[in-house]
CSV table of C-alpha atoms and ligand atoms in Angstrom, one decimal:
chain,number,residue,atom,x,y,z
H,1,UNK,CA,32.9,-13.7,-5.5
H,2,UNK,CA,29.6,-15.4,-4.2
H,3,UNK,CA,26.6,-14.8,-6.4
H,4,UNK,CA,23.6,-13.9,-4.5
H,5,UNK,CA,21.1,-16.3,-5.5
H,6,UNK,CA,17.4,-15.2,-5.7
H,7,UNK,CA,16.5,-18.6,-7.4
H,8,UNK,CA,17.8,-20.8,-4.7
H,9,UNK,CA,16.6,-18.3,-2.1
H,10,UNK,CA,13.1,-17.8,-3.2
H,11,UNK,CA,12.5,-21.6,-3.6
H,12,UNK,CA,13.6,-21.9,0.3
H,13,UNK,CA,11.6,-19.3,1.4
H,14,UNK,CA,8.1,-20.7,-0.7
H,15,UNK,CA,8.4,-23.9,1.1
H,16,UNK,CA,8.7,-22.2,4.1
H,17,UNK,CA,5.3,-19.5,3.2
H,18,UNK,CA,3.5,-22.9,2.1
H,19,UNK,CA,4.2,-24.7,5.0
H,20,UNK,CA,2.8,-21.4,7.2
H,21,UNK,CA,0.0,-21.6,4.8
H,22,UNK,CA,-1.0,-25.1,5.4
H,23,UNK,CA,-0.7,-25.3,9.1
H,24,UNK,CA,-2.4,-21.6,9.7
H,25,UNK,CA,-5.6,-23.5,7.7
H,26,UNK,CA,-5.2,-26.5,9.4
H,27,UNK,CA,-5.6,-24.7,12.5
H,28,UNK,CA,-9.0,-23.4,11.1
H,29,UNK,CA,-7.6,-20.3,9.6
H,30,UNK,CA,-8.7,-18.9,6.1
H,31,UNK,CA,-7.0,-19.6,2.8
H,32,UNK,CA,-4.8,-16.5,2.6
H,33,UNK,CA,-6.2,-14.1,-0.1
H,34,UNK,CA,-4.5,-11.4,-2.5
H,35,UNK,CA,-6.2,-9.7,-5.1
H,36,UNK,CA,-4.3,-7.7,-7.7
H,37,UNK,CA,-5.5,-5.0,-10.3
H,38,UNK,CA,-4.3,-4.5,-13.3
H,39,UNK,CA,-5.2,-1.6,-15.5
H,40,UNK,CA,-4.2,-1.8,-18.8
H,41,UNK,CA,-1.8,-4.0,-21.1
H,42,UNK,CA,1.4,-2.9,-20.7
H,43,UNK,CA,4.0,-5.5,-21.3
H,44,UNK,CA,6.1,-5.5,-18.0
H,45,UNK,CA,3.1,-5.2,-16.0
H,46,UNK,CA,1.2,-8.1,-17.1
H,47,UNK,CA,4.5,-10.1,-16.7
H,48,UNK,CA,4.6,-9.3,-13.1
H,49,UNK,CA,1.5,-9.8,-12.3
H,50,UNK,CA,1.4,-12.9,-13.9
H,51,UNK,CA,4.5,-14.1,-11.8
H,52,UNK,CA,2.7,-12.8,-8.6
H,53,UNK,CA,-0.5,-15.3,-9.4
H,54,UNK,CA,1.5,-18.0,-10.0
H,55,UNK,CA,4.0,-17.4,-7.2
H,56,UNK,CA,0.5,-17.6,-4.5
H,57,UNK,CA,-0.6,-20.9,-6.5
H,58,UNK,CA,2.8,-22.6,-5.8
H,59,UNK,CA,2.2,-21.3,-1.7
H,60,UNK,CA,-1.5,-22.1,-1.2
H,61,UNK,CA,-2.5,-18.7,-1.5
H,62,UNK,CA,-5.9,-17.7,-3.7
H,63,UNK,CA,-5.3,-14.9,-5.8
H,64,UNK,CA,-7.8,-12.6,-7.8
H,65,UNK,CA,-6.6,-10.7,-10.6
H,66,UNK,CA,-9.1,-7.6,-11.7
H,67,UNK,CA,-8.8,-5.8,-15.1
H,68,UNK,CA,-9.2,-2.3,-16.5
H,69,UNK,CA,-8.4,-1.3,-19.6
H,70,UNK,CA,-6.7,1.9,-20.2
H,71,UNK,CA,-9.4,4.2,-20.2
H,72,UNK,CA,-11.1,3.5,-16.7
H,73,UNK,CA,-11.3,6.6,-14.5
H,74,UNK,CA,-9.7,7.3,-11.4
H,75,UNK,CA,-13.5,7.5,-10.0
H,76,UNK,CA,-13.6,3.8,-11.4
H,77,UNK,CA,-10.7,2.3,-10.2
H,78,UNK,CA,-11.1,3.9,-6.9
H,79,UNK,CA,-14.9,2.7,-6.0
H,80,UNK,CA,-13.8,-0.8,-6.7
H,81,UNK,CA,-10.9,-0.6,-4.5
H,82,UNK,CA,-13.5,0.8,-1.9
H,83,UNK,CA,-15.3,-2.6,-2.7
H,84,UNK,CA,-12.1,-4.8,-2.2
H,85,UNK,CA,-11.4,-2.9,1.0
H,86,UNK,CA,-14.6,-4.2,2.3
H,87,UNK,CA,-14.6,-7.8,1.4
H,88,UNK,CA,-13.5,-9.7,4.3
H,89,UNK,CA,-12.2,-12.7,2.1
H,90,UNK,CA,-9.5,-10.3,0.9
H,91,UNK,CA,-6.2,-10.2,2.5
H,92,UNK,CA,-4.1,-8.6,0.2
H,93,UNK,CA,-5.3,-5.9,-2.2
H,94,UNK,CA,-2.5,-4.1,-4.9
H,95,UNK,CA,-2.7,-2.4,-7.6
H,96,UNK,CA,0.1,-2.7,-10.3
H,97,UNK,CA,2.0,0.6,-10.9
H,98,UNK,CA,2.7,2.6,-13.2
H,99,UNK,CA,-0.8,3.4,-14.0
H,100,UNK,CA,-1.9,5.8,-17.1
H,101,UNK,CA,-1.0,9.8,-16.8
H,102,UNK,CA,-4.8,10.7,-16.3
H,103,UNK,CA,-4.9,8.3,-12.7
H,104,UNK,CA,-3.1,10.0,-9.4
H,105,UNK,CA,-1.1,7.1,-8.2
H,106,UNK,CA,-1.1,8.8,-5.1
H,107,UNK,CA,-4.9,9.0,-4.7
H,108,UNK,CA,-5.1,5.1,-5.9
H,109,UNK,CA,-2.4,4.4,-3.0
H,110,UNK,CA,-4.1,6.3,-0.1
H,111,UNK,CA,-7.2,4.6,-0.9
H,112,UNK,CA,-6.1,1.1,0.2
H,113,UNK,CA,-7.0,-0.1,3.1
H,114,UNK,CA,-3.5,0.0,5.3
H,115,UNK,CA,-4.4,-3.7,6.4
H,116,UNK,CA,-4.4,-4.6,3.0
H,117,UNK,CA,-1.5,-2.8,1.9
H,118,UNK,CA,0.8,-5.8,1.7
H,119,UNK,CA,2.8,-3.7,-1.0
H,120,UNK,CA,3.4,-1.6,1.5
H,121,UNK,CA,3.1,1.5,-0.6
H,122,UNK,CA,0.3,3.6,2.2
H,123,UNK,CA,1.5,6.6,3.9
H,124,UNK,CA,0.4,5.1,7.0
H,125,UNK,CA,3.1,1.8,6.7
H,126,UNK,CA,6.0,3.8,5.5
H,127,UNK,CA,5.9,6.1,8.6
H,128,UNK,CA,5.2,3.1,11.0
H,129,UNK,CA,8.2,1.7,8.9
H,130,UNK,CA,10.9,4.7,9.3
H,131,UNK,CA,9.3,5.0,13.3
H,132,UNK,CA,10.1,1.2,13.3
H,133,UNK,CA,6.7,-0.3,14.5
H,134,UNK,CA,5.0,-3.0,13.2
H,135,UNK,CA,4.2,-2.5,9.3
H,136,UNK,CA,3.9,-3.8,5.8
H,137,UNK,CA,7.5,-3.7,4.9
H,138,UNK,CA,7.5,-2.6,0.7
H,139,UNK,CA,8.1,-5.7,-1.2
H,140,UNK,CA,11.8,-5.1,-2.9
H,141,UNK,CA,12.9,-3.4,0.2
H,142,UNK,CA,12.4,-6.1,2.1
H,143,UNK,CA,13.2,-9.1,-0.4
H,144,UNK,CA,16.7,-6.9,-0.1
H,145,UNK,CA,16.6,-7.7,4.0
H,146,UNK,CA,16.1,-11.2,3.2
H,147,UNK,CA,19.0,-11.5,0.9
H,148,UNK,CA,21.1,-10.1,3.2
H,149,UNK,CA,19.8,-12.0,6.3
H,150,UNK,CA,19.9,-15.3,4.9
H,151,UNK,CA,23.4,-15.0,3.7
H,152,UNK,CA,24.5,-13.3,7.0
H,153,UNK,CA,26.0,-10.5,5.4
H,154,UNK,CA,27.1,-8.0,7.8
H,155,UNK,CA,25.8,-4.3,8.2
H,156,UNK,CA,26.7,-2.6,11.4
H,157,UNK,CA,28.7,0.0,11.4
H,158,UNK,CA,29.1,-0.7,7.1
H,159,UNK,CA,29.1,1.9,4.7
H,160,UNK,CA,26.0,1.9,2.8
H,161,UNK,CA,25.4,3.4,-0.6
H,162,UNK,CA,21.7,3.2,-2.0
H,163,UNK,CA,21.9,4.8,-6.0
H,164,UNK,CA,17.8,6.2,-6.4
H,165,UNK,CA,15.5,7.7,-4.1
H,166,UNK,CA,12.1,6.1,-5.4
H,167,UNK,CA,9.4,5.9,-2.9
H,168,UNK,CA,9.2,2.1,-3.4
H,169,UNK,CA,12.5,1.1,-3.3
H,170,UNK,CA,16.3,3.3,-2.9
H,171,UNK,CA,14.0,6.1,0.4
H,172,UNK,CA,13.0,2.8,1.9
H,173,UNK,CA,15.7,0.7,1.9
H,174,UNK,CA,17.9,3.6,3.1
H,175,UNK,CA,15.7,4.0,6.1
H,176,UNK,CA,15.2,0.1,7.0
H,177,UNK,CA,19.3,-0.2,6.6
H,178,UNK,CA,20.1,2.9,8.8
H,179,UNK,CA,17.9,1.5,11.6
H,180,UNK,CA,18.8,0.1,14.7
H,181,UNK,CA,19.2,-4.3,14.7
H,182,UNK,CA,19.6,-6.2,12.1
H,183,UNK,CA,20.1,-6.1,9.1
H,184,UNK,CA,20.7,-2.2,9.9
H,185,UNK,CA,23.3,-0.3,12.0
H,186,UNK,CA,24.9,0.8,8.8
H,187,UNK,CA,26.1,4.2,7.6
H,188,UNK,CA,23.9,5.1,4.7
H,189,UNK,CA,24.2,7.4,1.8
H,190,UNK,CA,21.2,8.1,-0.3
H,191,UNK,CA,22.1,9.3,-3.8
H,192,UNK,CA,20.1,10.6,-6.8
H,193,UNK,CA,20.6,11.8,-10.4
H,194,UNK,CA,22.2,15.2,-8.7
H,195,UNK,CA,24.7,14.0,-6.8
H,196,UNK,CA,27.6,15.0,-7.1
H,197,UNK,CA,31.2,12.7,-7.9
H,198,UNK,CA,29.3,9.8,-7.6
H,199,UNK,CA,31.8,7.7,-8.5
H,200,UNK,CA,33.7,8.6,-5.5
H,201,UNK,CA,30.7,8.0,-2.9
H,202,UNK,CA,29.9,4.6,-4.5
H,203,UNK,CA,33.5,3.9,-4.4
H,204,UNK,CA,33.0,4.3,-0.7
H,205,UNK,CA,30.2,1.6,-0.2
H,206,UNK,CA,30.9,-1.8,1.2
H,207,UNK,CA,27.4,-2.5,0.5
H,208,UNK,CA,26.0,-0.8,-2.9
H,209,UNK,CA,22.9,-1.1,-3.7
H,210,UNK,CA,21.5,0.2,-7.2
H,211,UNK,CA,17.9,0.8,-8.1
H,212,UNK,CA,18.2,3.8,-10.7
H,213,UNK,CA,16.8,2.1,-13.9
H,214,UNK,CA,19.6,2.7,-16.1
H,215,UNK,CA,21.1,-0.3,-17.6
H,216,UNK,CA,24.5,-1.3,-17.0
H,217,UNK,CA,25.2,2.4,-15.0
H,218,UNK,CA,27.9,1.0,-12.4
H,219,UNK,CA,30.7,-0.7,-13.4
H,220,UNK,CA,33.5,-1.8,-12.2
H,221,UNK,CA,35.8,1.5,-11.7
H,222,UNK,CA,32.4,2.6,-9.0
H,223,UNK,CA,33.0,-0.5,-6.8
H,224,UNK,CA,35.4,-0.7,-4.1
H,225,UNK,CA,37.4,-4.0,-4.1
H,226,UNK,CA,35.3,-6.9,-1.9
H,227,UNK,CA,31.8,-4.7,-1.7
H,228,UNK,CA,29.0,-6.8,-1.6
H,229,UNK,CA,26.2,-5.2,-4.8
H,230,UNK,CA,22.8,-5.5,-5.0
H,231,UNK,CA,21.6,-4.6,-8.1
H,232,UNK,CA,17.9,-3.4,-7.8
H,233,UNK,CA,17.3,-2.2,-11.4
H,234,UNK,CA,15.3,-4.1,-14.2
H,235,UNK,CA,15.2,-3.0,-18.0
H,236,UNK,CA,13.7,-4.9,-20.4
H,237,UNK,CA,15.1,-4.8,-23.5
H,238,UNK,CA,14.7,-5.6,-26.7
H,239,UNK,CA,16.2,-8.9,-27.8
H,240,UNK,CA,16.8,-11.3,-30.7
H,241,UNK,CA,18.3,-14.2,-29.0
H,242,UNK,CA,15.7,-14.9,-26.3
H,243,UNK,CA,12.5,-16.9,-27.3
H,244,UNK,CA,9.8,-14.1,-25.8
H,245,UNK,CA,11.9,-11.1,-28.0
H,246,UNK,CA,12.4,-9.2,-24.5
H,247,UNK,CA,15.2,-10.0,-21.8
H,248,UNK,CA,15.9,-8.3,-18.6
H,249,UNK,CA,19.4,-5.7,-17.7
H,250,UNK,CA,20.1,-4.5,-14.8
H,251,UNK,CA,22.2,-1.8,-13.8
H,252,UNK,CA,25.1,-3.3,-13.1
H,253,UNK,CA,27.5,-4.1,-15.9
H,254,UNK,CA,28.0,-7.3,-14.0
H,255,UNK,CA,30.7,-9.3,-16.0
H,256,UNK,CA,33.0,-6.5,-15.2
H,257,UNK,CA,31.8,-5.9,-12.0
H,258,UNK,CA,31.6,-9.4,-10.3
H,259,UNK,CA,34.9,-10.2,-10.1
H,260,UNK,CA,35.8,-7.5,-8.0
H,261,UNK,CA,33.0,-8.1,-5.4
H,262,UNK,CA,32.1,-10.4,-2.1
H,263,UNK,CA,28.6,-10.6,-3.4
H,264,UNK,CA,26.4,-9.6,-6.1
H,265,UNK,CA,23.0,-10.4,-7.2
H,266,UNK,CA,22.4,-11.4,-10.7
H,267,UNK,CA,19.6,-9.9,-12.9
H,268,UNK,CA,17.8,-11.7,-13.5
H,269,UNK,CA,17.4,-14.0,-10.7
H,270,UNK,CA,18.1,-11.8,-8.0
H,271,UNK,CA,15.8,-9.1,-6.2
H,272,UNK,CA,13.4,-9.7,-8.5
H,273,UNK,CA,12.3,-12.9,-7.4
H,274,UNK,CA,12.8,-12.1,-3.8
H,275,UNK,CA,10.3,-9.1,-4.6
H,276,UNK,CA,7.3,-11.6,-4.8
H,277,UNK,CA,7.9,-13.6,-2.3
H,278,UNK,CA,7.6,-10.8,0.1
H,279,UNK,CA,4.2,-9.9,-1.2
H,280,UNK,CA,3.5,-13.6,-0.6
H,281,UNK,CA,5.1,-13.2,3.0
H,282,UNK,CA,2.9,-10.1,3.6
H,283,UNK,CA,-0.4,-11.5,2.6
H,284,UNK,CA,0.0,-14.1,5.0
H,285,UNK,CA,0.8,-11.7,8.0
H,286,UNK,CA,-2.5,-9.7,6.7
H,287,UNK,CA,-4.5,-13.3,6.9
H,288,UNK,CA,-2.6,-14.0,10.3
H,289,UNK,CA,-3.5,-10.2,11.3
H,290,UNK,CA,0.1,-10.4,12.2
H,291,UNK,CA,0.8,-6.3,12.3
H,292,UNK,CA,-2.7,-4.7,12.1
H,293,UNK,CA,-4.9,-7.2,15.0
F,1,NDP,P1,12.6,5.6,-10.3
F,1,NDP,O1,12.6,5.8,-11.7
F,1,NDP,O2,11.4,6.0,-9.5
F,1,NDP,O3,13.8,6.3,-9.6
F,1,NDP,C1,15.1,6.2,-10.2
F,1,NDP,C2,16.1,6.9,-9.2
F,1,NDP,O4,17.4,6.8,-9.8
F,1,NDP,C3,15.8,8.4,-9.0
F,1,NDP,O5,15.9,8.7,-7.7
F,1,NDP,C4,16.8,9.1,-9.8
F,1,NDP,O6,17.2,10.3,-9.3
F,1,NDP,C5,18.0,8.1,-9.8
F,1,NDP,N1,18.9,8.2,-10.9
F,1,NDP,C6,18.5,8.2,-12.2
F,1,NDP,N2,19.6,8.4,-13.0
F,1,NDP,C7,20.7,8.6,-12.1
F,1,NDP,C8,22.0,8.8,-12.3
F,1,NDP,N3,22.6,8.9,-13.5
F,1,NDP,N4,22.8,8.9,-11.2
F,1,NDP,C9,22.3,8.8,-10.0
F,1,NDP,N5,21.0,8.6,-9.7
F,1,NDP,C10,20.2,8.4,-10.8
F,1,NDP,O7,13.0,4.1,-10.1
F,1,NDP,P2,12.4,2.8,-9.2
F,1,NDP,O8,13.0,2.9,-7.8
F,1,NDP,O9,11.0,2.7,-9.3
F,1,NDP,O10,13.1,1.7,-10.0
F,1,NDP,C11,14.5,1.6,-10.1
F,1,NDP,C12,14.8,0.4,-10.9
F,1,NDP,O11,14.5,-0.8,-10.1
F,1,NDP,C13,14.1,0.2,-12.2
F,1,NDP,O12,14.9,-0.5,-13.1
F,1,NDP,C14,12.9,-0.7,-11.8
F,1,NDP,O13,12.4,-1.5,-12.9
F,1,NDP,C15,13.6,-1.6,-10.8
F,1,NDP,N6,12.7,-2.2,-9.8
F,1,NDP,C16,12.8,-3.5,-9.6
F,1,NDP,C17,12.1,-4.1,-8.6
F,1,NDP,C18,12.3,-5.5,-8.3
F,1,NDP,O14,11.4,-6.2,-7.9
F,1,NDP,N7,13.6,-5.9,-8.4
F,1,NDP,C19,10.9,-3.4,-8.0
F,1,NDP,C20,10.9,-2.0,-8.3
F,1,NDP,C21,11.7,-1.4,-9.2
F,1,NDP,P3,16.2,11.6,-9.2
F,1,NDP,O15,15.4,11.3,-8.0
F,1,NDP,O16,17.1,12.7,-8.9
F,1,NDP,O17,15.5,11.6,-10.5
């Protein structure tokens, strides 16, 4: 069993963003801007966000982070996004999800700016994504690409299982993986919480790939023997050995599941990290005006 390692991986591909970075403004272009909002104080949220400012510090990139609390209206939230849609110095523009029950994620998502989308979350870049023209990949998605690229892990013609069928991550990810190149050219199967025998699809999948949110779901009688897992999900529980009271499960029981695999990802250190770095990757295509000229 190799581990897929998101640590290693993710400190590669920074030094390669921040060397991008540095010779795109030493050839006169701007310093690469993302601004992030934030509405509320919700514990996981203000985590990552915190790790995506950090994560454009370490790469050169500026970052902006704008507040709401709880009780900002939709009208609110979506005239300043209106605002950060037309200011030029802003590259990247996201707002943190999940938002309160009274805001329409949907309307909140429509109303960025589809050069600015760098999570990739508009309409408008998922279809020019499942079409296969140039688009803001979705962040996790795409960080799951990059691990497979950079440890060459084959995919034509592999059977694919993706567990969940969010918009963000398990649609997505089906879609990039059943397309034509690579990584792609594999045989996917999308399944959800009404699938049927589950066991015996996943049992099927060289690659597996898990992003249902329920802790520890596959173990090891789900996997076939040498399937390469990428475990998507993050749950943060409650803890009283770690220092910040919280740690992180994914949904893989992955002591009894790593032995019987080629590869797996760890959580944490896994997709999560790779996650940022693709917003960090986007943001510089938007600066670059890489997919929208
Ligand atoms: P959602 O909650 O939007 O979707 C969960 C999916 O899992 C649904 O499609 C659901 O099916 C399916 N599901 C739930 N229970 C079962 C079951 N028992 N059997 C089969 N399928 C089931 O999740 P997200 O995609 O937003 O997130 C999934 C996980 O990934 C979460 O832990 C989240 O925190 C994590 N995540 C991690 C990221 C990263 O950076 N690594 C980024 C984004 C998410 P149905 O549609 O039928 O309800």
């Amino acid at each position: 069993m190799q581990l897929l390692d998101g640590k290693k991986l993710t400190a590669e591909m920074k030094q390669e963003i921040a060397s991008e970075v540095a010779a795109f403004k030493a050839a006169g272009g701007k310093t690469p801007h993302l601004a992030a909002i934030l509405v509320g104080h919700d514990g996981g949220s203000e985590t990552y966000v915190a790790g995506k400012v950090k994560a454009c510090a370490e790469v050169g990139i500026k970052s902006t982070l704008v507040r709401f609390e709880e009780q900002v209206t939709e009208k609110e939230l979506l005239l300043k996004i209106a605002a950060m849609n037309d200011d030029a110095d802003i590259d990247g523009l996201i707002v943190q999800l999940p938002l309160p029950p009274h805001i329409a994620e949907r309307h909140v998502i429509e109303a960025i700016d589809i050069r600015k989308d760098v999570d990739g979350f508009h309409p408008m870049n998922i279809g020019r994504m499942v079409i296969g023209i140039p688009s803001y990949l979705s962040a996790t998605p795409a960080g799951i690409l990059e691990i497979l690229k950079r440890y060459n892990i084959p995919t034509a013609g592999k059977s694919c299982v993706v567990v969940g069928r969010s918009n963000i991550v398990g649609k997505p990810v089906s879609i990039l993986l059943s397309r034509k190149g690579y990584p792609g050219d594999a045989t996917v199967t999308l399944c959800h919480s009404r699938t049927v025998n589950l066991k015996d699809i996943t049992r099927q999948a060289d690659i597996l790939i898990a992003a249902m949110g329920k802790p520890e779901f596959i173990r090891a009688d789900m996997v076939k023997e040498g399937a390469v897992v990428i475990d998507v999900g993050i749950t943060r529980m409650k803890s009283e050995v770690t220092k910040s009271g919280w740690k992180l499960i994914g949904d893989v029981k992955f002591d009894e599941v790593a032995p019987h695999c080629s590869y797996i990802t760890p959580v944490p250190g896994g997709v999560g990290l790779l996650t940022v770095v693709a917003l960090l990757k986007n943001t510089l295509l938007s600066a670059k005006k890489t997919i929208y000229p």
